[in-house]
Short mmCIF file of C-alpha atoms and ligand atoms in Angstrom, two decimals:
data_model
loop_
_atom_site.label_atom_id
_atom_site.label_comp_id
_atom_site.label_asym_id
_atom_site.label_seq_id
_atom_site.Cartn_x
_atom_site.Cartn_y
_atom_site.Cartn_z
CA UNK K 6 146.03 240.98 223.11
CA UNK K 7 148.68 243.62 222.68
CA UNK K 8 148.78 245.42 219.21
CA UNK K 9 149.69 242.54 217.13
CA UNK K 10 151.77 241.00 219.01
CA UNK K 11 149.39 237.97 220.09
CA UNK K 12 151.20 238.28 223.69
CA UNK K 13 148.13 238.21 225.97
CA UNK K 14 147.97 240.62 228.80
CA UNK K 15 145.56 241.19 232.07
CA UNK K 16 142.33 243.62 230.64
CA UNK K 17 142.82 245.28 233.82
CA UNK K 18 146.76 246.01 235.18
CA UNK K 19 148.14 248.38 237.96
CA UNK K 20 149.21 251.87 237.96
CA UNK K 21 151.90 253.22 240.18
CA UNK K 22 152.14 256.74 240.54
CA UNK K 23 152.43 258.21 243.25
CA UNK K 24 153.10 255.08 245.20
CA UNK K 25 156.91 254.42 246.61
CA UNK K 26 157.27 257.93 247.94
CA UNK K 27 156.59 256.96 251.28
CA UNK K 28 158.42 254.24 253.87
CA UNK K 29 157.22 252.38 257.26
CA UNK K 30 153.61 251.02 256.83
CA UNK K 31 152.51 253.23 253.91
CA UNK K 32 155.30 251.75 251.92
CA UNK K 33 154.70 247.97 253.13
CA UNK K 34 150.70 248.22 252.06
CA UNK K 35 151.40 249.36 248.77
CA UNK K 36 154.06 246.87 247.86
CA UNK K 37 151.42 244.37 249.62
CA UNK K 38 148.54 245.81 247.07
CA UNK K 39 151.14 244.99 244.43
CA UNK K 40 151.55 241.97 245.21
CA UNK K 41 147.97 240.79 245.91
CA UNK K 42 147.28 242.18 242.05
CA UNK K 43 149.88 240.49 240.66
CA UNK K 44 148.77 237.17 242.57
CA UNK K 45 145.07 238.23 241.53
CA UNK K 46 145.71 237.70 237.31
CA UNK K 47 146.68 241.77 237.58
CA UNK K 48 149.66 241.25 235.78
CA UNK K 49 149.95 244.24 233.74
CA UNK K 50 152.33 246.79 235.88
CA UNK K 51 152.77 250.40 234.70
CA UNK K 52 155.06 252.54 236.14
CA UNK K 53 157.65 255.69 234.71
CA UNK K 54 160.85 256.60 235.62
CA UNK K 55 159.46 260.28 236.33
CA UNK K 56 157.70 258.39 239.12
CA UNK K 57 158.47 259.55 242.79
CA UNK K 58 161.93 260.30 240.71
CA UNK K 59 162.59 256.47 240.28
CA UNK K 60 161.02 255.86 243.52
CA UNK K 61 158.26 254.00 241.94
CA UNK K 62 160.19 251.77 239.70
CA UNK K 63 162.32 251.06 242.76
CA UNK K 64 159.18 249.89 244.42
CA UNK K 65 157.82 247.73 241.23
CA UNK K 66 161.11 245.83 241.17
CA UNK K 67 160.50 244.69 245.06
CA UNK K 68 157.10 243.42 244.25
CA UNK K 69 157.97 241.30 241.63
CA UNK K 70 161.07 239.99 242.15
CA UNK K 71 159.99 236.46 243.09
CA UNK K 72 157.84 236.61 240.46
CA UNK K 73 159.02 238.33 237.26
CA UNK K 74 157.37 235.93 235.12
CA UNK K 75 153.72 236.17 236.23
CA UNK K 76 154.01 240.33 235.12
CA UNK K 77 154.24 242.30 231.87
CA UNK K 78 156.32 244.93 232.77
CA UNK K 79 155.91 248.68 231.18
CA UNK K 80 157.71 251.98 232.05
CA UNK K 81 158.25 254.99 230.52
CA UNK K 82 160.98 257.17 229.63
CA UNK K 83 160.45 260.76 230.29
CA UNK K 84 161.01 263.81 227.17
CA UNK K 85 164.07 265.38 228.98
CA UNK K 86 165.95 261.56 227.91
CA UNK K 87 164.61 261.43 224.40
CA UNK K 88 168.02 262.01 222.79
CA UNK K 89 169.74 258.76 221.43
CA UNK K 90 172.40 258.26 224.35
CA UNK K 91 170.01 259.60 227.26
CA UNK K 92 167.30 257.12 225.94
CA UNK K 93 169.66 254.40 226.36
CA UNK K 94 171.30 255.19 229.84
CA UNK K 95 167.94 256.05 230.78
CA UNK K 96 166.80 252.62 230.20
CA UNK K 97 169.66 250.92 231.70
CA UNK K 98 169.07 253.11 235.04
CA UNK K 99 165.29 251.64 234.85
CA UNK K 100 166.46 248.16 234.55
CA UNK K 101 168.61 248.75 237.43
CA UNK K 102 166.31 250.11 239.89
CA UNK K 103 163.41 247.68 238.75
CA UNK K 104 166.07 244.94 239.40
CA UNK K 105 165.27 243.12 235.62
CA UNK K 106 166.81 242.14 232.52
CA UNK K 107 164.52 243.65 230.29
CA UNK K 108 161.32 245.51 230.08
CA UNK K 109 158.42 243.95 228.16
CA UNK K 110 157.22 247.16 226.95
CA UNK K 111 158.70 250.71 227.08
CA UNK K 112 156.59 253.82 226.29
CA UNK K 113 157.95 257.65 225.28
CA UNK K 114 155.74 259.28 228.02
CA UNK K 115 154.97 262.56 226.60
CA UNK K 116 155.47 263.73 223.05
CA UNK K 117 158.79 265.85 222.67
CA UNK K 118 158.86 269.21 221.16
CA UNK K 119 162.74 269.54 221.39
CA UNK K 120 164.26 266.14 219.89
CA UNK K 121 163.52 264.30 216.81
CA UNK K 122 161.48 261.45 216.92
CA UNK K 123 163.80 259.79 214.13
CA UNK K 124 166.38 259.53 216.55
CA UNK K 125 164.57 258.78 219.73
CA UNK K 126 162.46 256.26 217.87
CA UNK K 127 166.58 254.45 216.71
CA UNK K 128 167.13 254.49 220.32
CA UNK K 129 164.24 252.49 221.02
CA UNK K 130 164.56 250.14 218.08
CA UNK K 131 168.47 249.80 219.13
CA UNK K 132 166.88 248.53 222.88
CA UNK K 133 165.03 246.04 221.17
CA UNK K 134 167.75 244.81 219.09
CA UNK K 135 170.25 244.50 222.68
CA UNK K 136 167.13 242.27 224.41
CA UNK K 137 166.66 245.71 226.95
CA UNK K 138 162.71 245.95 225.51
CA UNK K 139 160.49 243.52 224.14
CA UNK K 140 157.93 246.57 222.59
CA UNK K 141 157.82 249.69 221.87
CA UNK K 142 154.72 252.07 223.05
CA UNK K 143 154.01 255.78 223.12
CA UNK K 144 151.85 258.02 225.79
CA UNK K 145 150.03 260.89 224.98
CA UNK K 146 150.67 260.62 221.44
CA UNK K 147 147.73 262.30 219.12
CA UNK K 148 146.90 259.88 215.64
CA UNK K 149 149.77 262.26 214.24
CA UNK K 150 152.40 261.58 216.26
CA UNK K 151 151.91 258.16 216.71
CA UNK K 152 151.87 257.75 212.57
CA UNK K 153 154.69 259.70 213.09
CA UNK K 154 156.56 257.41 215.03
CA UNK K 155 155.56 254.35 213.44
CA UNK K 156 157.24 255.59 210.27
CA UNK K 157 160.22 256.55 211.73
CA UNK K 158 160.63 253.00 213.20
CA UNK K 159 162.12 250.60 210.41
CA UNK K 160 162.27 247.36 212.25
CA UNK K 161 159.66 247.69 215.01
CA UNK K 162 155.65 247.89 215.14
CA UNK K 163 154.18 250.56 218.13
CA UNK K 164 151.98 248.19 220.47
CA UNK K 165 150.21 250.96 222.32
CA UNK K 166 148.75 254.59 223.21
CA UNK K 167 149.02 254.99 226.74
CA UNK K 168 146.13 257.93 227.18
CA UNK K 169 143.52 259.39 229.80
CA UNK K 170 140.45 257.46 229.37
CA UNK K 171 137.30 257.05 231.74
CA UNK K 172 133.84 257.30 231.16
CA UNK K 173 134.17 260.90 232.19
CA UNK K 174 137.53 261.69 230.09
CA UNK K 175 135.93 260.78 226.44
CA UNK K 176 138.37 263.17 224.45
CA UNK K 177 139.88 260.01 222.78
CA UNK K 178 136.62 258.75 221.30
CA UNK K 179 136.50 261.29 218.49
CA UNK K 180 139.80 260.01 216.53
CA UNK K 181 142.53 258.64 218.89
CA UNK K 182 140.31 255.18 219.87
CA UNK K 183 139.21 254.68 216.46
CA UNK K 184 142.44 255.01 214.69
CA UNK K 185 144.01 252.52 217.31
CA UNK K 186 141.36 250.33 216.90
CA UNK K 187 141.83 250.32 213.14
CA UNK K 188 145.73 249.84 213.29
CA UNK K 189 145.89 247.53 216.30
CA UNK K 190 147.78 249.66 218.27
CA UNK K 191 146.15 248.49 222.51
CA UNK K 192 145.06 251.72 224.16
CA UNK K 193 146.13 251.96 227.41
CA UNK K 194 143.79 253.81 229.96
CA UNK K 195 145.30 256.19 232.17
CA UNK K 196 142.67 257.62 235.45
CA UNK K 197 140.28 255.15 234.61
CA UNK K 198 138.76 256.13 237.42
CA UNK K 199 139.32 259.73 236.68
CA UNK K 200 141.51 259.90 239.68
CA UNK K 201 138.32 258.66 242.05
CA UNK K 202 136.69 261.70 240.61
CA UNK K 203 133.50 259.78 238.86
CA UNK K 204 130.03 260.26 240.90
CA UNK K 205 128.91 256.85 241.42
CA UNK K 206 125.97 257.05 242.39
CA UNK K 207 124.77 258.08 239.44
CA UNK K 208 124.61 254.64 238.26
CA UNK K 209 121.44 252.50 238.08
CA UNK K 210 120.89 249.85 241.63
CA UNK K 211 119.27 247.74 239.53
CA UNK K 212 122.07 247.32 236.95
CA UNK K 213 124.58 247.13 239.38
CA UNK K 214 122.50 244.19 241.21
CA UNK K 215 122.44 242.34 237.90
CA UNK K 216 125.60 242.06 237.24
CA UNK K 217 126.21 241.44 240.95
CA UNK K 218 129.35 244.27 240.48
CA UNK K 219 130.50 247.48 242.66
CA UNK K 220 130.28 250.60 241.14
CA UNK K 221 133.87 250.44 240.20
CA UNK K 222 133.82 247.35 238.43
CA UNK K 223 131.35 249.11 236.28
CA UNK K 224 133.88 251.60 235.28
CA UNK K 225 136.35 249.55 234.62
CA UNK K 226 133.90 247.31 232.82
CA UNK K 227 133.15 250.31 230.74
CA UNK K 228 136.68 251.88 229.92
CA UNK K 229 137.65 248.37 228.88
CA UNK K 230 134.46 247.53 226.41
CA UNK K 231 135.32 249.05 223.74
CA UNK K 232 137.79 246.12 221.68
CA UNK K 233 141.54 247.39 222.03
CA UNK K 234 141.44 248.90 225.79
CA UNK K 235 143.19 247.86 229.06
CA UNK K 236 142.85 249.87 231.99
CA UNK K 237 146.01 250.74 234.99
CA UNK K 238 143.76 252.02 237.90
CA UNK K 239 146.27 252.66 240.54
CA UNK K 240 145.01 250.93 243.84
CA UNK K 241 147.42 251.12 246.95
CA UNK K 242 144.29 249.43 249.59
CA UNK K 243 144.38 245.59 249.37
CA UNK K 244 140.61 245.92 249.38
CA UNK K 245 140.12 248.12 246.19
CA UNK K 246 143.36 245.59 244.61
CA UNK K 247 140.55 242.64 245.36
CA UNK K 248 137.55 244.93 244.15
CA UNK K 249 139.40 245.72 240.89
CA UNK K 250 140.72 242.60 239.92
CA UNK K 251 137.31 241.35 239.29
CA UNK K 252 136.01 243.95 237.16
CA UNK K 253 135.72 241.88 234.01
CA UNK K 254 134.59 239.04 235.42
CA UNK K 255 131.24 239.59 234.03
CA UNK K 256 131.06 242.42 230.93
CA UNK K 257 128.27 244.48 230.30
CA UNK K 258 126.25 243.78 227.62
CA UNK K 259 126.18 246.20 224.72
CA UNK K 260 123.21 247.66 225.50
CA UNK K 261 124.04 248.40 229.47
CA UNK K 262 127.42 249.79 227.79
CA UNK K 263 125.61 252.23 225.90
CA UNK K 264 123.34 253.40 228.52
CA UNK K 265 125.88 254.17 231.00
CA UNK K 266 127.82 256.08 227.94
CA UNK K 267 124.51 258.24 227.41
CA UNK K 268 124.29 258.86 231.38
CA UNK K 269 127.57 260.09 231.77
CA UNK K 270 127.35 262.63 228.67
P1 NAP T 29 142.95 256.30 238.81
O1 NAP T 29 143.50 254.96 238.65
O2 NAP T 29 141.83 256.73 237.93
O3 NAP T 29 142.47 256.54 240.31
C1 NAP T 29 143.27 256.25 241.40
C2 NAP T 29 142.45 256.51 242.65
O4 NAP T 29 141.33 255.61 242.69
C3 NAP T 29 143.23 256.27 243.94
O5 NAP T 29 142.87 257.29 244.85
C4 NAP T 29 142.74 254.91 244.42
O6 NAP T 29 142.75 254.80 245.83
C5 NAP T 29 141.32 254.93 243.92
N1 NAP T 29 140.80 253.56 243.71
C6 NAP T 29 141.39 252.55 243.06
N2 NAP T 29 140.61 251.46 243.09
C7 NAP T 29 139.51 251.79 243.79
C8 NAP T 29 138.34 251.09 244.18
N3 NAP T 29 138.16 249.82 243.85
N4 NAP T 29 137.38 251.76 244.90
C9 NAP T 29 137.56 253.06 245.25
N5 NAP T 29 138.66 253.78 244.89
C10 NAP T 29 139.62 253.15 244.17
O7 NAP T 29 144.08 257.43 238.68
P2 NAP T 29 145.62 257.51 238.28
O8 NAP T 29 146.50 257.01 239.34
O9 NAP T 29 145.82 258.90 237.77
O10 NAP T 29 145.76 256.58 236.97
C11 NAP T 29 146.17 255.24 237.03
C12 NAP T 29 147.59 255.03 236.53
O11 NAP T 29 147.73 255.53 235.19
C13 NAP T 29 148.68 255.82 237.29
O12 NAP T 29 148.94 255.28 238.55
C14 NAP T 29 149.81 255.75 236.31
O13 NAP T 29 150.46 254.48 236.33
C15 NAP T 29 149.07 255.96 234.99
N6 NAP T 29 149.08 257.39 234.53
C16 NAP T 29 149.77 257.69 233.40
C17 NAP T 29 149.83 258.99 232.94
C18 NAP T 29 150.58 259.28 231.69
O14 NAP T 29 150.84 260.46 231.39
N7 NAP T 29 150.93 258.27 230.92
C19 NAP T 29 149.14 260.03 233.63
C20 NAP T 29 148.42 259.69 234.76
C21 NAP T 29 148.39 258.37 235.20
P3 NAP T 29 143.87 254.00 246.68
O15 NAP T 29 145.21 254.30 246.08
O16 NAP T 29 143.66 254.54 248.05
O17 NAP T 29 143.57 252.52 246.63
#
């Protein structure tokens, strides 16, 4: 579930950075990967305009443009376009390249030191008013800046905290997850796979045997356990797509969740 919303969405999406930038065969397997996620029940796509300069977003709107219903689309708009008429011509230019009508959710990628949130947080209610965004998310936002931005929204509820979280990026655990998980605001977990970074083999054979799951799955088993997580590992190899998409397919049990937590301390 998404905030409040009650608009269901896949546990475990796709991230997209760093993909487009190429063409040829590099460019034809990850639009392939996209596809086989989306076709896999990996509906969630995340992408920015920052991306590849657009590049990304460009590539997004090829993969699903036979199939724009079967995807819950986010992007994000980057600081620099945080002013009121940026925001909105910055939207429009993501809608163009990503070849839709409207985004189902669009997310302030970084906090801004430079504009007011007041009036970056009209523009985004004014998108949702012109049919542009179905909801309204942040990135990066600590529990003070998102209250912050809730409050200067009059109209609109924030869905969701796009932040780095893996079972080896914990930072969030301390307020951020809490507070989201009080105010049902879906965190959204960027590197879950800390960028490929995790050591594997650190966990147990045997629980990995039980559950019948790859290493991976167990992390993205993990980063999703706690209640009001997704996870957007980026995956541009058709085999990892497949690997990922059945993560969740089995979840840990509490206790196996709690273990692996202590291990990776
Ligand atoms: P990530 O998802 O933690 O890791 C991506 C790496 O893991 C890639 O090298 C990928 O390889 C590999 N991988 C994926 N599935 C695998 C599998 N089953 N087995 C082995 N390796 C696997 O890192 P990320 O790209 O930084 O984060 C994911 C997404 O979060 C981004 O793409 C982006 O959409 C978003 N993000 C947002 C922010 C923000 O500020 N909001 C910041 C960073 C990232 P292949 O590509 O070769 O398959």
């Amino acid at each position: 579930m998404l905030g409040r919303t009650g608009e269901r969405v896949s546990v475990i999406g796709m991230g997209t950075w760093g993909m487009g930038n190429s063409a040829g065969e590099k460019r034809k397997g990850e639009l392939m990967a996209l596809q086989k996620g989306i076709e896999l029940g990996m509906g969630f796509i995340d992408t920015a305009e920052s991306y590849g300069d657009g590049k990304s977003e460009t590539l997004v709107g090829e993969a699903i443009r036979d199939v724009r219903d079967d995807v819950f689309l986010a992007t994000k708009v980057a600081p620099d376009h945080f002013n009121y008429e940026d925001l909105l011509k910055s939207c429009e230019a993501s809608l163009e390249r990503l070849g839709v009508d409207y985004i189902d959710l669009y997310q302030l990628h970084w906090p801004s030191t430079r504009v007011r949130i007041q009036d970056t947080m009209r523009a985004m209610e004014e998108l949702v008013s012109r049919g542009k965004v179905r909801y309204i998310g942040v990135s990066n936002f600590s529990v003070e800046q998102t209250v912050e931005a809730q409050e200067s929204m009059s109209k609109s509820e924030l869905v969701s905290n796009q932040v780095q979280y893996s079972i080896t990026s914990r930072e969030i655990e301390t307020e951020l997850l809490p507070f989201c998980e009080k105010d049902k605001i879906t965190v959204i977990a960027y590197s879950p796979l800390d960028r490929g970074r995790i050591q594997l083999n650190k966990i147990p054979k045997e629980l990995l045997a039980r559950y019948e799951m790859t290493p991976t799955q167990v992390m993205l088993d993990w980063v999703t356990h706690p209640r009001p997580v997704i996870a957007i590992p980026k995956a541009s190899r058709l085999d990892h797509v497949e690997e990922n998409s059945m993560s969740v397919d089995v979840r840990l049990s509490d206790e196996d969740y709690q273990a692996l937590s202590k291990l990776f301390q």
